[in-house]
């Protein structure tokens, strides 16, 4: 009986557990998580930028590989901006928490633009990559202008 009860409890805990994205041991971990996702995204976005700007030769496969990471990373940082994480990093403006709907719109715009960037990379066409890179970079900048101090 005990094992059945334990199993039932474990199943209930799994069923009602918060999504993985919402689980952080402490606020500092949430900040580290969001900064890490943004850092990894910037590394891979920068590699696409180098191709889009002609600093390195265009490599269609590398563009897709990098765009996949960018599109995946773009979904992650936002869970790290929860309650209690507003005073830890000076880069994050208070407006993130006082204008949450607007911040969410920017987050969703980035997810959409990075999905388009991946689709553009998959066309194996440098012009498509360039224009999607520009649109995505503009989305990064718009959010930084509104919500980032440095
Ligand atoms: C990058 C990067 C950003 C954005 C931004 C676009 O490569 O690291 O934060 O592009 O500079 O304006």
mmCIF file of C-alpha atoms and ligand atoms in Angstrom:
data_model
loop_
_atom_site.group_PDB
_atom_site.id
_atom_site.type_symbol
_atom_site.label_atom_id
_atom_site.label_comp_id
_atom_site.label_asym_id
_atom_site.label_seq_id
_atom_site.Cartn_x
_atom_site.Cartn_y
_atom_site.Cartn_z
ATOM 1 C CA UNK A 1 0.000 0.000 0.000
ATOM 2 C CA UNK A 2 2.781 2.312 0.940
ATOM 3 C CA UNK A 3 4.330 2.056 -2.500
ATOM 4 C CA UNK A 4 0.995 2.681 -4.210
ATOM 5 C CA UNK A 5 0.489 5.738 -2.024
ATOM 6 C CA UNK A 6 4.008 6.970 -2.847
ATOM 7 C CA UNK A 7 3.407 6.429 -6.523
ATOM 8 C CA UNK A 8 0.130 8.336 -6.379
ATOM 9 C CA UNK A 9 1.831 11.176 -4.540
ATOM 10 C CA UNK A 10 4.701 11.285 -7.033
ATOM 11 C CA UNK A 11 2.246 11.329 -9.937
ATOM 12 C CA UNK A 12 0.290 14.150 -8.328
ATOM 13 C CA UNK A 13 3.464 16.155 -7.724
ATOM 14 C CA UNK A 14 4.539 15.675 -11.340
ATOM 15 C CA UNK A 15 1.119 16.624 -12.631
ATOM 16 C CA UNK A 16 0.944 19.831 -10.642
ATOM 17 C CA UNK A 17 4.596 20.820 -10.628
ATOM 18 C CA UNK A 18 5.376 24.215 -12.124
ATOM 19 C CA UNK A 19 6.856 24.124 -15.621
ATOM 20 C CA UNK A 20 10.602 23.574 -15.676
ATOM 21 C CA UNK A 21 11.013 27.148 -16.831
ATOM 22 C CA UNK A 22 9.610 28.455 -13.556
ATOM 23 C CA UNK A 23 11.857 26.479 -11.221
ATOM 24 C CA UNK A 24 14.795 28.282 -9.708
ATOM 25 C CA UNK A 25 16.355 27.540 -6.340
ATOM 26 C CA UNK A 26 16.920 31.238 -5.692
ATOM 27 C CA UNK A 27 16.469 34.575 -7.491
ATOM 28 C CA UNK A 28 20.195 34.758 -8.300
ATOM 29 C CA UNK A 29 19.850 31.516 -10.242
ATOM 30 C CA UNK A 30 17.010 33.013 -12.290
ATOM 31 C CA UNK A 31 19.226 35.995 -13.153
ATOM 32 C CA UNK A 32 22.152 33.743 -14.056
ATOM 33 C CA UNK A 33 19.825 31.630 -16.197
ATOM 34 C CA UNK A 34 18.398 34.554 -18.169
ATOM 35 C CA UNK A 35 21.850 36.119 -18.643
ATOM 36 C CA UNK A 36 23.299 32.782 -19.748
ATOM 37 C CA UNK A 37 20.556 32.200 -22.320
ATOM 38 C CA UNK A 38 21.004 35.745 -23.662
ATOM 39 C CA UNK A 39 24.793 35.275 -23.754
ATOM 40 C CA UNK A 40 24.587 32.011 -25.693
ATOM 41 C CA UNK A 41 22.027 33.563 -28.027
ATOM 42 C CA UNK A 42 24.327 36.561 -28.670
ATOM 43 C CA UNK A 43 27.287 34.292 -29.446
ATOM 44 C CA UNK A 44 25.375 32.421 -32.117
ATOM 45 C CA UNK A 45 23.577 35.499 -33.404
ATOM 46 C CA UNK A 46 26.975 37.184 -33.768
ATOM 47 C CA UNK A 47 28.210 34.311 -35.942
ATOM 48 C CA UNK A 48 25.254 34.844 -38.267
ATOM 49 C CA UNK A 49 25.974 38.576 -38.223
ATOM 50 C CA UNK A 50 29.543 37.944 -39.284
ATOM 51 C CA UNK A 51 28.217 36.137 -42.373
ATOM 52 C CA UNK A 52 25.475 38.664 -43.014
ATOM 53 C CA UNK A 53 28.009 41.505 -42.850
ATOM 54 C CA UNK A 54 30.620 39.734 -44.956
ATOM 55 C CA UNK A 55 33.227 39.420 -42.191
ATOM 56 C CA UNK A 56 33.308 35.664 -42.696
ATOM 57 C CA UNK A 57 32.339 33.665 -45.786
ATOM 58 C CA UNK A 58 28.703 32.608 -46.040
ATOM 59 C CA UNK A 59 28.238 29.004 -44.965
ATOM 60 C CA UNK A 60 24.622 27.905 -45.358
ATOM 61 C CA UNK A 61 24.887 24.978 -42.937
ATOM 62 C CA UNK A 62 26.580 27.076 -40.260
ATOM 63 C CA UNK A 63 23.848 29.681 -40.672
ATOM 64 C CA UNK A 64 21.145 27.076 -40.023
ATOM 65 C CA UNK A 65 23.028 25.552 -37.078
ATOM 66 C CA UNK A 66 23.501 28.954 -35.470
ATOM 67 C CA UNK A 67 19.947 30.077 -36.199
ATOM 68 C CA UNK A 68 18.610 26.925 -34.522
ATOM 69 C CA UNK A 69 20.453 27.819 -31.327
ATOM 70 C CA UNK A 70 19.294 31.437 -31.550
ATOM 71 C CA UNK A 71 15.658 30.414 -32.033
ATOM 72 C CA UNK A 72 15.830 27.978 -29.115
ATOM 73 C CA UNK A 73 17.608 30.425 -26.791
ATOM 74 C CA UNK A 74 15.123 33.182 -27.622
ATOM 75 C CA UNK A 75 12.406 31.252 -25.791
ATOM 76 C CA UNK A 76 14.290 30.894 -22.516
ATOM 77 C CA UNK A 77 15.346 34.154 -20.845
ATOM 78 C CA UNK A 78 11.873 35.445 -19.985
ATOM 79 C CA UNK A 79 11.179 32.857 -17.278
ATOM 80 C CA UNK A 80 14.182 34.308 -15.445
ATOM 81 C CA UNK A 81 12.558 37.724 -15.011
ATOM 82 C CA UNK A 82 10.131 36.614 -12.290
ATOM 83 C CA UNK A 83 9.161 38.326 -9.068
ATOM 84 C CA UNK A 84 12.084 39.039 -6.761
ATOM 85 C CA UNK A 85 14.650 39.163 -9.563
ATOM 86 C CA UNK A 86 14.355 42.905 -10.217
ATOM 87 C CA UNK A 87 17.088 44.259 -7.925
ATOM 88 C CA UNK A 88 19.914 41.860 -8.716
ATOM 89 C CA UNK A 89 21.196 43.060 -12.084
ATOM 90 C CA UNK A 90 21.690 46.745 -12.799
ATOM 91 C CA UNK A 91 21.209 46.082 -16.516
ATOM 92 C CA UNK A 92 17.526 45.288 -16.088
ATOM 93 C CA UNK A 93 15.333 48.388 -15.962
ATOM 94 C CA UNK A 94 12.443 48.470 -13.451
ATOM 95 C CA UNK A 95 10.065 48.880 -16.401
ATOM 96 C CA UNK A 96 10.445 45.141 -17.050
ATOM 97 C CA UNK A 97 8.302 44.623 -13.938
ATOM 98 C CA UNK A 98 6.161 47.777 -14.095
ATOM 99 C CA UNK A 99 5.295 47.350 -17.803
ATOM 100 C CA UNK A 100 5.091 43.578 -17.983
ATOM 101 C CA UNK A 101 2.648 43.445 -20.898
ATOM 102 C CA UNK A 102 4.939 45.601 -23.031
ATOM 103 C CA UNK A 103 7.980 43.542 -22.051
ATOM 104 C CA UNK A 104 6.104 40.356 -22.974
ATOM 105 C CA UNK A 105 5.281 41.812 -26.391
ATOM 106 C CA UNK A 106 8.997 42.391 -26.994
ATOM 107 C CA UNK A 107 9.803 38.858 -25.828
ATOM 108 C CA UNK A 108 7.231 37.396 -28.188
ATOM 109 C CA UNK A 109 8.445 39.569 -31.046
ATOM 110 C CA UNK A 110 11.945 38.166 -30.595
ATOM 111 C CA UNK A 111 10.686 34.586 -30.556
ATOM 112 C CA UNK A 112 8.813 35.299 -33.794
ATOM 113 C CA UNK A 113 11.729 37.054 -35.492
ATOM 114 C CA UNK A 114 14.204 34.337 -34.544
ATOM 115 C CA UNK A 115 11.837 31.704 -35.968
ATOM 116 C CA UNK A 116 11.815 33.749 -39.198
ATOM 117 C CA UNK A 117 15.614 33.951 -39.039
ATOM 118 C CA UNK A 118 15.800 30.168 -38.887
ATOM 119 C CA UNK A 119 13.351 29.859 -41.783
ATOM 120 C CA UNK A 120 15.442 32.357 -43.766
ATOM 121 C CA UNK A 121 18.646 30.437 -42.993
ATOM 122 C CA UNK A 122 17.002 27.282 -44.314
ATOM 123 C CA UNK A 123 16.386 28.905 -47.702
ATOM 124 C CA UNK A 124 20.194 28.793 -48.181
ATOM 125 C CA UNK A 125 20.046 32.304 -49.579
ATOM 126 C CA UNK A 126 22.387 34.956 -48.202
ATOM 127 C CA UNK A 127 20.071 37.860 -49.056
ATOM 128 C CA UNK A 128 17.248 36.234 -47.087
ATOM 129 C CA UNK A 129 19.632 35.693 -44.187
ATOM 130 C CA UNK A 130 20.782 39.314 -44.297
ATOM 131 C CA UNK A 131 17.299 40.752 -44.170
ATOM 132 C CA UNK A 132 16.139 38.392 -41.404
ATOM 133 C CA UNK A 133 19.325 39.175 -39.461
ATOM 134 C CA UNK A 134 18.578 42.892 -39.734
ATOM 135 C CA UNK A 135 14.992 42.433 -38.576
ATOM 136 C CA UNK A 136 16.089 40.317 -35.618
ATOM 137 C CA UNK A 137 18.837 42.747 -34.615
ATOM 138 C CA UNK A 138 16.270 45.553 -34.717
ATOM 139 C CA UNK A 139 14.103 43.546 -32.325
ATOM 140 C CA UNK A 140 17.049 43.039 -29.938
ATOM 141 C CA UNK A 141 17.759 46.758 -30.038
ATOM 142 C CA UNK A 142 14.151 47.879 -29.513
ATOM 143 C CA UNK A 143 13.912 45.797 -26.331
ATOM 144 C CA UNK A 144 17.330 46.945 -25.104
ATOM 145 C CA UNK A 145 16.394 50.580 -25.701
ATOM 146 C CA UNK A 146 13.207 50.206 -23.667
ATOM 147 C CA UNK A 147 14.264 47.779 -20.945
ATOM 148 C CA UNK A 148 18.046 47.592 -20.617
ATOM 149 C CA UNK A 149 20.334 50.089 -18.885
ATOM 150 C CA UNK A 150 23.662 49.144 -20.417
HETATM 151 C C1 LIG B 1 23.922 41.240 -31.142
HETATM 152 C C2 LIG B 1 23.931 41.298 -29.725
HETATM 153 C C3 LIG B 1 22.898 42.049 -29.342
HETATM 154 C C4 LIG B 1 22.150 42.508 -30.519
HETATM 155 C C5 LIG B 1 22.012 43.993 -30.571
HETATM 156 C C6 LIG B 1 21.287 44.430 -31.823
HETATM 157 O O1 LIG B 1 24.691 40.614 -31.825
HETATM 158 O O2 LIG B 1 24.779 40.719 -28.902
HETATM 159 O O3 LIG B 1 22.578 42.343 -28.118
HETATM 160 O O4 LIG B 1 22.887 42.003 -31.643
HETATM 161 O O5 LIG B 1 23.258 44.598 -30.520
HETATM 162 O O6 LIG B 1 21.152 45.800 -31.828
#
